[in-house]
Amino acid sequence: MDMCKVNQPLYDKLQILESKGKEMDTMGRLKAMEGPLLFWYREHARSLPWREEPLPYRVWISEIMLQQTRVEAVKPYFERFMKSLPDIKALAEVTEDRLLKLWEGLGYYSRAKNLKKAAEILVSRYDGELPASYEELKTLPGIGSYTAGAIASIAFGIPVPAVDGNVLRVISRVTESHEDILKQSVKREMEERLKTVMPKEAASSYNQGLIEVGALVCVPNGAPLCGQCPLASLCLARIKGLTDVIPVRTPKKARRIEDKTVLVLCHEGRVAIRKRDDKGLLPSLYELPNLEGHLNEEEILFSLDVDKADVFPLPSSKHVFSHVEWHMAGFCVELQGKTAGEFLWVTAKEIRQTYSLPGAFKAYTKLIR
Ligand code: SF4
């Protein structure tokens, strides 16, 4: 367990130096964050299920779930996952369909697949335990420098940084960095600097404190809440009025738009689903049959190679992935006579309980009863 020891004298010293107009250098400024940050974290840390009992497996699963997903959305998934797969051995042995069902709705399904691959390696090479080594953690599928740093510091107390988007934003503001935070080289440099200044005996609280300041105070969307920030006296972006321009990010490319026609294809009380390709977007997941473009009734029947069916329009829907947007038109197609295509015909109950269909199809799967 690490201790939230407050290094108040350093903080006071900084105030004196700054008031005399002698601006502290970047490393001095970073070093001076420790006291106020640890003090603030001790007072403001949110109570989260994985924080209550920071065992390596729990920290690992929570960190992977929290990538690209909000804390509140993760909580119920985390509890359900821990109940179903309480340890690394259970994760290594779970079937892919069961795993994806547990992950259904969280998105970015490659995260779940990498968890299983890593668990298999841990069982075969590490006796079913996560290694207490930052370097070894980084060799596991799905674990990059941030996640390795988070597991190493939070679960094992190893003094290594955990630099995610929150930390990049906070540090670039505090130090008035005009570098592009999406560049790997900028992230690596920040990791190096933080490794030098972070307290060896309080790595967990220090890393979590920085992440928490980024999540709750120096927020990702909207104006930062500088009036509540423990780093306000140190923060050059606040002092110089630069919070609108820092952090610097290169603009993202516009997403590609894909038009699709999604079919709720019904026959004798069952609905058609199929497995997606094992490469590309949403690999190996089940999906509702869908066709490229926005098709009309006649084109749908032609594509399905059936001539007798009742076709009803369903509401249109949109789903946004990181690089692509699906703009979907929907139809319910009640087949009469022969069935169409190579599909798996399942009941509504099986869709709910057994097969995982990505959230992209939610507007249509929720209509299946
Ligand atoms: S003072 Fe404001 S801009 Fe600076 S780190 Fe705190 S919240 Fe962010």
CSV table of C-alpha atoms and ligand atoms in Angstrom, one decimal:
chain,number,residue,atom,x,y,z
A,1,MET,CA,0.0,0.0,0.0
A,2,ASP,CA,1.3,3.4,-0.8
A,3,MET,CA,1.0,6.4,1.5
A,4,CYS,CA,-0.4,9.7,0.5
A,5,LYS,CA,2.4,11.7,2.1
A,6,VAL,CA,2.1,15.4,1.4
A,7,ASN,CA,5.2,17.3,0.5
A,8,GLN,CA,3.9,20.6,1.6
A,9,PRO,CA,7.3,22.4,2.0
A,10,LEU,CA,8.1,22.0,-1.7
A,11,TYR,CA,4.7,23.5,-2.6
A,12,ASP,CA,5.3,26.5,-0.4
A,13,LYS,CA,8.8,26.9,-1.8
A,14,LEU,CA,7.3,27.1,-5.3
A,15,GLN,CA,4.9,29.8,-4.3
A,16,ILE,CA,7.8,31.9,-3.0
A,17,LEU,CA,9.9,31.4,-6.1
A,18,GLU,CA,7.1,32.2,-8.4
A,19,SER,CA,6.1,35.3,-6.5
A,20,LYS,CA,9.7,36.7,-6.9
A,21,GLY,CA,9.3,36.3,-10.7
A,22,LYS,CA,11.8,33.4,-10.9
A,23,GLU,CA,9.9,30.9,-13.0
A,24,MET,CA,10.6,27.4,-12.1
A,25,ASP,CA,11.9,25.1,-14.8
A,26,THR,CA,9.7,22.2,-16.1
A,27,MET,CA,11.2,19.5,-14.0
A,28,GLY,CA,11.0,21.6,-10.8
A,29,ARG,CA,7.3,22.4,-11.7
A,30,LEU,CA,6.6,18.7,-12.2
A,31,LYS,CA,8.3,17.8,-8.9
A,32,ALA,CA,6.3,20.4,-7.1
A,33,MET,CA,3.0,18.7,-8.1
A,34,GLU,CA,3.5,15.8,-5.7
A,35,GLY,CA,2.3,17.4,-2.5
A,36,PRO,CA,-0.9,19.1,-3.6
A,37,LEU,CA,-1.7,16.2,-5.9
A,38,LEU,CA,-1.5,13.5,-3.2
A,39,PHE,CA,-3.3,15.7,-0.7
A,40,TRP,CA,-6.1,16.4,-3.1
A,41,TYR,CA,-6.4,12.7,-4.2
A,42,ARG,CA,-6.7,11.6,-0.6
A,43,GLU,CA,-9.6,13.9,-0.2
A,44,HIS,CA,-11.3,13.5,-3.6
A,45,ALA,CA,-10.7,10.0,-4.9
A,46,ARG,CA,-13.9,8.5,-6.1
A,47,SER,CA,-14.9,5.2,-4.5
A,48,LEU,CA,-14.8,2.7,-7.4
A,49,PRO,CA,-15.2,-1.1,-7.3
A,50,TRP,CA,-11.8,-1.8,-8.6
A,51,ARG,CA,-10.2,0.7,-6.2
A,52,GLU,CA,-11.7,-0.9,-3.1
A,53,GLU,CA,-9.7,-4.1,-3.8
A,54,PRO,CA,-6.9,-3.3,-6.2
A,55,LEU,CA,-5.8,-6.9,-6.9
A,56,PRO,CA,-3.8,-7.2,-10.2
A,57,TYR,CA,-6.6,-9.1,-12.1
A,58,ARG,CA,-9.2,-6.5,-11.0
A,59,VAL,CA,-7.0,-3.6,-11.9
A,60,TRP,CA,-6.2,-5.2,-15.3
A,61,ILE,CA,-9.8,-5.8,-16.3
A,62,SER,CA,-11.0,-2.4,-15.1
A,63,GLU,CA,-8.2,-0.6,-17.0
A,64,ILE,CA,-9.0,-2.4,-20.2
A,65,MET,CA,-12.7,-1.8,-19.8
A,66,LEU,CA,-12.1,1.9,-19.1
A,67,GLN,CA,-10.3,2.4,-22.4
A,68,GLN,CA,-12.7,4.4,-24.5
A,69,THR,CA,-15.6,3.9,-22.0
A,70,ARG,CA,-16.9,6.0,-19.2
A,71,VAL,CA,-16.5,5.0,-15.6
A,72,GLU,CA,-20.3,4.9,-14.9
A,73,ALA,CA,-20.8,2.7,-18.0
A,74,VAL,CA,-18.0,0.3,-16.9
A,75,LYS,CA,-19.2,-0.4,-13.3
A,76,PRO,CA,-22.0,-2.9,-14.1
A,77,TYR,CA,-19.9,-4.6,-16.7
A,78,PHE,CA,-17.0,-4.9,-14.3
A,79,GLU,CA,-19.1,-6.5,-11.5
A,80,ARG,CA,-20.8,-9.0,-14.0
A,81,PHE,CA,-17.4,-9.9,-15.5
A,82,MET,CA,-15.8,-10.5,-12.1
A,83,LYS,CA,-18.7,-12.7,-11.1
A,84,SER,CA,-18.6,-14.8,-14.3
A,85,LEU,CA,-14.8,-14.9,-14.7
A,86,PRO,CA,-13.3,-14.4,-11.2
A,87,ASP,CA,-9.7,-15.2,-12.1
A,88,ILE,CA,-7.2,-15.5,-14.9
A,89,LYS,CA,-7.8,-19.2,-15.3
A,90,ALA,CA,-11.5,-18.7,-15.8
A,91,LEU,CA,-10.8,-16.0,-18.4
A,92,ALA,CA,-8.3,-18.3,-20.3
A,93,GLU,CA,-10.9,-21.1,-20.4
A,94,VAL,CA,-14.0,-19.1,-21.4
A,95,THR,CA,-15.4,-19.7,-24.9
A,96,GLU,CA,-15.2,-16.7,-27.2
A,97,ASP,CA,-19.0,-16.5,-27.6
A,98,ARG,CA,-19.5,-16.4,-23.9
A,99,LEU,CA,-16.7,-13.7,-23.5
A,100,LEU,CA,-18.2,-11.6,-26.2
A,101,LYS,CA,-21.6,-11.9,-24.7
A,102,LEU,CA,-20.2,-10.5,-21.4
A,103,TRP,CA,-18.5,-7.7,-23.4
A,104,GLU,CA,-21.6,-7.0,-25.4
A,105,GLY,CA,-22.3,-3.2,-25.5
A,106,LEU,CA,-18.9,-2.1,-24.3
A,107,GLY,CA,-17.6,-1.9,-27.9
A,108,TYR,CA,-14.0,-2.3,-29.2
A,109,TYR,CA,-14.3,-6.0,-29.0
A,110,SER,CA,-10.6,-6.6,-29.8
A,111,ARG,CA,-10.0,-5.6,-26.1
A,112,ALA,CA,-12.0,-8.7,-24.9
A,113,LYS,CA,-10.2,-11.0,-27.4
A,114,ASN,CA,-6.8,-9.7,-26.3
A,115,LEU,CA,-7.8,-10.3,-22.6
A,116,LYS,CA,-8.4,-13.9,-23.4
A,117,LYS,CA,-5.2,-14.3,-25.4
A,118,ALA,CA,-3.2,-12.7,-22.5
A,119,ALA,CA,-4.9,-14.9,-20.0
A,120,GLU,CA,-3.9,-18.0,-21.9
A,121,ILE,CA,-0.3,-16.8,-21.9
A,122,LEU,CA,-0.4,-16.0,-18.2
A,123,VAL,CA,-1.7,-19.5,-17.4
A,124,SER,CA,0.9,-21.2,-19.6
A,125,ARG,CA,3.9,-19.1,-18.6
A,126,TYR,CA,3.2,-17.3,-15.4
A,127,ASP,CA,1.2,-19.8,-13.3
A,128,GLY,CA,-2.0,-17.9,-13.9
A,129,GLU,CA,-0.8,-14.6,-12.3
A,130,LEU,CA,0.1,-11.2,-13.7
A,131,PRO,CA,3.8,-10.5,-13.5
A,132,ALA,CA,5.0,-7.8,-11.1
A,133,SER,CA,7.1,-6.2,-13.8
A,134,TYR,CA,6.3,-3.2,-16.0
A,135,GLU,CA,8.4,-4.6,-18.9
A,136,GLU,CA,6.8,-8.1,-18.8
A,137,LEU,CA,3.3,-6.7,-18.5
A,138,LYS,CA,3.9,-4.7,-21.7
A,139,THR,CA,4.7,-7.9,-23.7
A,140,LEU,CA,1.1,-9.2,-23.1
A,141,PRO,CA,-1.6,-8.7,-25.9
A,142,GLY,CA,-3.6,-5.5,-25.4
A,143,ILE,CA,-1.3,-4.1,-22.7
A,144,GLY,CA,0.5,-0.9,-23.8
A,145,SER,CA,2.7,1.5,-21.7
A,146,TYR,CA,-0.4,3.1,-20.0
A,147,THR,CA,-2.0,-0.1,-18.9
A,148,ALA,CA,1.3,-1.7,-17.9
A,149,GLY,CA,2.0,1.4,-15.8
A,150,ALA,CA,-1.4,1.4,-14.2
A,151,ILE,CA,-1.3,-2.3,-13.3
A,152,ALA,CA,2.4,-2.0,-12.1
A,153,SER,CA,1.8,1.0,-9.9
A,154,ILE,CA,-1.7,0.4,-8.6
A,155,ALA,CA,-1.5,-3.3,-8.0
A,156,PHE,CA,2.2,-3.8,-7.3
A,157,GLY,CA,3.3,-0.3,-6.1
A,158,ILE,CA,6.0,-0.1,-8.7
A,159,PRO,CA,7.0,3.5,-9.4
A,160,VAL,CA,6.3,3.8,-13.1
A,161,PRO,CA,4.0,6.4,-14.7
A,162,ALA,CA,0.6,5.7,-16.3
A,163,VAL,CA,0.1,8.3,-18.9
A,164,ASP,CA,-3.3,8.3,-20.6
A,165,GLY,CA,-5.2,11.1,-22.3
A,166,ASN,CA,-6.1,12.7,-19.0
A,167,VAL,CA,-2.5,12.9,-17.8
A,168,LEU,CA,-1.4,14.2,-21.2
A,169,ARG,CA,-3.9,17.0,-20.9
A,170,VAL,CA,-3.1,17.9,-17.3
A,171,ILE,CA,0.7,17.9,-17.7
A,172,SER,CA,0.8,19.7,-21.0
A,173,ARG,CA,-1.3,22.5,-19.4
A,174,VAL,CA,0.7,22.6,-16.2
A,175,THR,CA,4.0,22.8,-18.1
A,176,GLU,CA,2.7,24.9,-21.0
A,177,SER,CA,3.7,22.4,-23.6
A,178,HIS,CA,2.7,23.3,-27.2
A,179,GLU,CA,3.6,19.8,-28.5
A,180,ASP,CA,1.0,17.6,-30.1
A,181,ILE,CA,-0.2,15.2,-27.4
A,182,LEU,CA,-1.3,12.6,-30.0
A,183,LYS,CA,2.4,12.0,-30.9
A,184,GLN,CA,4.0,8.9,-29.4
A,185,SER,CA,7.3,10.8,-28.9
A,186,VAL,CA,5.5,13.4,-26.8
A,187,LYS,CA,3.9,10.7,-24.7
A,188,ARG,CA,7.2,8.9,-24.2
A,189,GLU,CA,8.9,12.1,-23.1
A,190,MET,CA,6.2,12.8,-20.6
A,191,GLU,CA,6.6,9.2,-19.2
A,192,GLU,CA,10.3,9.8,-18.8
A,193,ARG,CA,9.8,13.0,-17.0
A,194,LEU,CA,7.1,11.7,-14.7
A,195,LYS,CA,9.2,8.6,-13.9
A,196,THR,CA,12.0,10.9,-12.6
A,197,VAL,CA,9.8,13.1,-10.4
A,198,MET,CA,7.1,10.7,-9.1
A,199,PRO,CA,7.4,9.6,-5.4
A,200,LYS,CA,8.7,6.1,-5.2
A,201,GLU,CA,6.6,5.2,-2.2
A,202,ALA,CA,3.3,6.6,-3.5
A,203,ALA,CA,3.2,5.5,-7.1
A,204,SER,CA,-0.4,4.3,-7.0
A,205,SER,CA,-1.9,7.5,-5.5
A,206,TYR,CA,0.3,9.7,-7.6
A,207,ASN,CA,-0.8,8.1,-10.9
A,208,GLN,CA,-4.4,7.8,-9.9
A,209,GLY,CA,-4.4,11.4,-8.6
A,210,LEU,CA,-3.2,12.7,-12.0
A,211,ILE,CA,-5.8,10.6,-13.8
A,212,GLU,CA,-8.5,11.7,-11.4
A,213,VAL,CA,-7.6,15.4,-11.8
A,214,GLY,CA,-7.9,14.9,-15.6
A,215,ALA,CA,-11.2,13.2,-15.3
A,216,LEU,CA,-12.9,15.4,-12.7
A,217,VAL,CA,-11.2,18.9,-12.8
A,218,CYS,CA,-9.1,19.4,-15.9
A,219,VAL,CA,-12.0,17.8,-17.8
A,220,PRO,CA,-11.7,16.5,-21.4
A,221,ASN,CA,-14.8,18.4,-22.7
A,222,GLY,CA,-15.5,22.0,-21.8
A,223,ALA,CA,-13.6,24.5,-19.7
A,224,PRO,CA,-11.3,23.2,-17.0
A,225,LEU,CA,-12.5,23.8,-13.4
A,226,CYS,CA,-9.3,25.6,-12.4
A,227,GLY,CA,-10.9,27.0,-9.3
A,228,GLN,CA,-11.0,23.4,-7.8
A,229,CYS,CA,-7.7,22.3,-9.1
A,230,PRO,CA,-4.9,21.3,-6.7
A,231,LEU,CA,-2.3,22.2,-9.4
A,232,ALA,CA,-3.7,25.7,-10.1
A,233,SER,CA,-0.8,27.6,-8.6
A,234,LEU,CA,1.6,25.6,-10.7
A,235,CYS,CA,-0.3,25.6,-14.0
A,236,LEU,CA,1.2,27.8,-16.7
A,237,ALA,CA,-1.7,27.3,-19.0
A,238,ARG,CA,-4.0,28.7,-16.3
A,239,ILE,CA,-1.7,31.5,-15.3
A,240,LYS,CA,-1.1,32.6,-19.0
A,241,GLY,CA,-4.7,32.1,-20.1
A,242,LEU,CA,-3.8,29.3,-22.5
A,243,THR,CA,-6.3,26.6,-21.5
A,244,ASP,CA,-8.2,27.1,-24.8
A,245,VAL,CA,-5.1,26.3,-26.9
A,246,ILE,CA,-3.4,23.6,-24.7
A,247,PRO,CA,-3.4,20.7,-25.1
A,248,VAL,CA,-2.5,20.8,-28.8
A,249,ARG,CA,-4.0,18.0,-30.9
A,250,THR,CA,-3.7,17.4,-34.7
A,251,PRO,CA,-7.2,17.5,-36.2
A,252,LYS,CA,-8.6,14.1,-36.9
A,253,LYS,CA,-9.4,13.0,-40.4
A,254,ALA,CA,-13.2,13.1,-41.1
A,255,ARG,CA,-14.9,9.7,-40.6
A,256,ARG,CA,-15.9,7.7,-43.6
A,257,ILE,CA,-19.7,7.4,-44.1
A,258,GLU,CA,-21.1,4.0,-45.0
A,259,ASP,CA,-24.7,3.6,-45.9
A,260,LYS,CA,-26.3,0.2,-45.0
A,261,THR,CA,-29.6,-1.5,-45.1
A,262,VAL,CA,-30.1,-3.7,-42.0
A,263,LEU,CA,-32.6,-6.5,-42.1
A,264,VAL,CA,-34.5,-8.1,-39.3
A,265,LEU,CA,-35.2,-11.2,-41.3
A,266,CYS,CA,-37.9,-13.4,-39.8
A,267,HIS,CA,-39.0,-17.0,-40.6
A,268,GLU,CA,-41.2,-19.2,-38.4
A,269,GLY,CA,-40.6,-17.3,-35.2
A,270,ARG,CA,-36.8,-17.1,-35.7
A,271,VAL,CA,-34.5,-14.4,-36.8
A,272,ALA,CA,-31.5,-14.6,-39.1
A,273,ILE,CA,-28.0,-13.7,-37.8
A,274,ARG,CA,-24.6,-14.4,-39.2
A,275,LYS,CA,-21.0,-14.2,-38.1
A,276,ARG,CA,-18.8,-11.4,-39.4
A,277,ASP,CA,-15.5,-11.9,-41.0
A,278,ASP,CA,-12.6,-12.6,-38.6
A,279,LYS,CA,-10.8,-9.5,-39.9
A,280,GLY,CA,-11.7,-5.8,-40.1
A,281,LEU,CA,-14.4,-4.0,-38.1
A,282,LEU,CA,-16.1,-6.0,-35.4
A,283,PRO,CA,-14.3,-9.3,-36.3
A,284,SER,CA,-16.0,-12.6,-35.6
A,285,LEU,CA,-19.0,-11.0,-34.0
A,286,TYR,CA,-22.6,-12.0,-34.9
A,287,GLU,CA,-24.6,-9.4,-36.8
A,288,LEU,CA,-28.0,-8.9,-38.4
A,289,PRO,CA,-27.9,-9.4,-42.2
A,290,ASN,CA,-27.1,-6.1,-43.9
A,291,LEU,CA,-26.5,-4.9,-47.4
A,292,GLU,CA,-24.4,-2.1,-48.7
A,293,GLY,CA,-26.2,1.1,-49.6
A,294,HIS,CA,-29.8,2.2,-48.9
A,295,LEU,CA,-31.9,-0.2,-50.8
A,296,ASN,CA,-35.7,-0.2,-51.5
A,297,GLU,CA,-38.0,-3.2,-51.0
A,298,GLU,CA,-37.6,-4.5,-54.5
A,299,GLU,CA,-33.7,-4.4,-54.3
A,300,ILE,CA,-33.8,-6.1,-50.9
A,301,LEU,CA,-35.9,-9.1,-52.2
A,302,PHE,CA,-33.6,-9.3,-55.3
A,303,SER,CA,-30.5,-9.4,-53.1
A,304,LEU,CA,-32.0,-12.1,-50.9
A,305,ASP,CA,-33.1,-14.1,-53.9
A,306,VAL,CA,-36.7,-14.5,-52.6
A,307,ASP,CA,-39.8,-13.4,-54.4
A,308,LYS,CA,-42.4,-13.7,-51.6
A,309,ALA,CA,-42.0,-11.7,-48.3
A,310,ASP,CA,-43.7,-9.0,-46.3
A,311,VAL,CA,-41.4,-6.1,-45.9
A,312,PHE,CA,-41.9,-3.3,-43.3
A,313,PRO,CA,-39.7,-0.3,-42.9
A,314,LEU,CA,-38.0,0.2,-39.5
A,315,PRO,CA,-36.6,3.5,-38.1
A,316,SER,CA,-33.2,4.6,-39.5
A,317,SER,CA,-30.2,4.6,-37.2
A,318,LYS,CA,-26.6,5.8,-37.0
A,319,HIS,CA,-23.6,4.3,-35.3
A,320,VAL,CA,-20.3,6.1,-34.9
A,321,PHE,CA,-17.0,4.1,-34.8
A,322,SER,CA,-13.7,5.8,-34.4
A,323,HIS,CA,-13.0,6.0,-38.2
A,324,VAL,CA,-16.3,5.1,-39.8
A,325,GLU,CA,-20.0,6.0,-39.4
A,326,TRP,CA,-22.7,3.6,-40.4
A,327,HIS,CA,-25.9,5.3,-41.6
A,328,MET,CA,-28.5,2.6,-41.5
A,329,ALA,CA,-31.9,2.1,-43.0
A,330,GLY,CA,-33.8,-0.8,-41.5
A,331,PHE,CA,-36.4,-3.2,-42.7
A,332,CYS,CA,-38.3,-6.1,-41.2
A,333,VAL,CA,-38.6,-8.9,-43.8
A,334,GLU,CA,-41.1,-11.7,-43.0
A,335,LEU,CA,-40.1,-14.6,-45.3
A,336,GLN,CA,-42.8,-16.9,-46.6
A,337,GLY,CA,-41.8,-20.2,-48.0
A,338,LYS,CA,-38.1,-20.8,-48.5
A,339,THR,CA,-35.5,-19.1,-46.4
A,340,ALA,CA,-32.7,-17.0,-47.8
A,341,GLY,CA,-28.9,-17.2,-47.7
A,342,GLU,CA,-26.5,-18.8,-45.3
A,343,PHE,CA,-27.8,-17.7,-41.9
A,344,LEU,CA,-28.1,-18.9,-38.4
A,345,TRP,CA,-31.8,-18.9,-37.4
A,346,VAL,CA,-32.2,-18.1,-33.7
A,347,THR,CA,-34.9,-17.1,-31.3
A,348,ALA,CA,-35.2,-13.7,-29.6
A,349,LYS,CA,-34.2,-15.4,-26.3
A,350,GLU,CA,-31.0,-16.8,-27.8
A,351,ILE,CA,-30.1,-13.3,-29.1
A,352,ARG,CA,-30.5,-12.0,-25.6
A,353,GLN,CA,-28.7,-14.7,-23.8
A,354,THR,CA,-26.3,-16.5,-26.1
A,355,TYR,CA,-25.2,-14.5,-29.1
A,356,SER,CA,-23.4,-11.1,-28.8
A,357,LEU,CA,-24.5,-8.6,-31.4
A,358,PRO,CA,-22.6,-5.3,-31.4
A,359,GLY,CA,-24.2,-2.1,-30.1
A,360,ALA,CA,-24.2,-0.8,-33.7
A,361,PHE,CA,-27.3,-3.0,-34.3
A,362,LYS,CA,-29.1,-2.0,-31.0
A,363,ALA,CA,-31.8,0.1,-32.7
A,364,TYR,CA,-32.9,-3.2,-34.4
A,365,THR,CA,-32.1,-5.9,-31.9
A,366,LYS,CA,-34.2,-4.2,-29.3
A,367,LEU,CA,-37.2,-4.6,-31.6
A,368,ILE,CA,-36.8,-8.4,-31.7
A,369,ARG,CA,-39.2,-10.0,-29.3
B,1,SF4,S1,-5.3,24.7,-13.3
B,1,SF4,FE1,-6.9,24.4,-14.7
B,1,SF4,S2,-5.9,24.0,-16.7
B,1,SF4,FE2,-4.4,23.7,-15.1
B,1,SF4,S3,-4.4,21.6,-14.6
B,1,SF4,FE3,-5.8,22.5,-13.2
B,1,SF4,S4,-7.8,22.4,-14.2
B,1,SF4,FE4,-6.2,22.0,-15.7
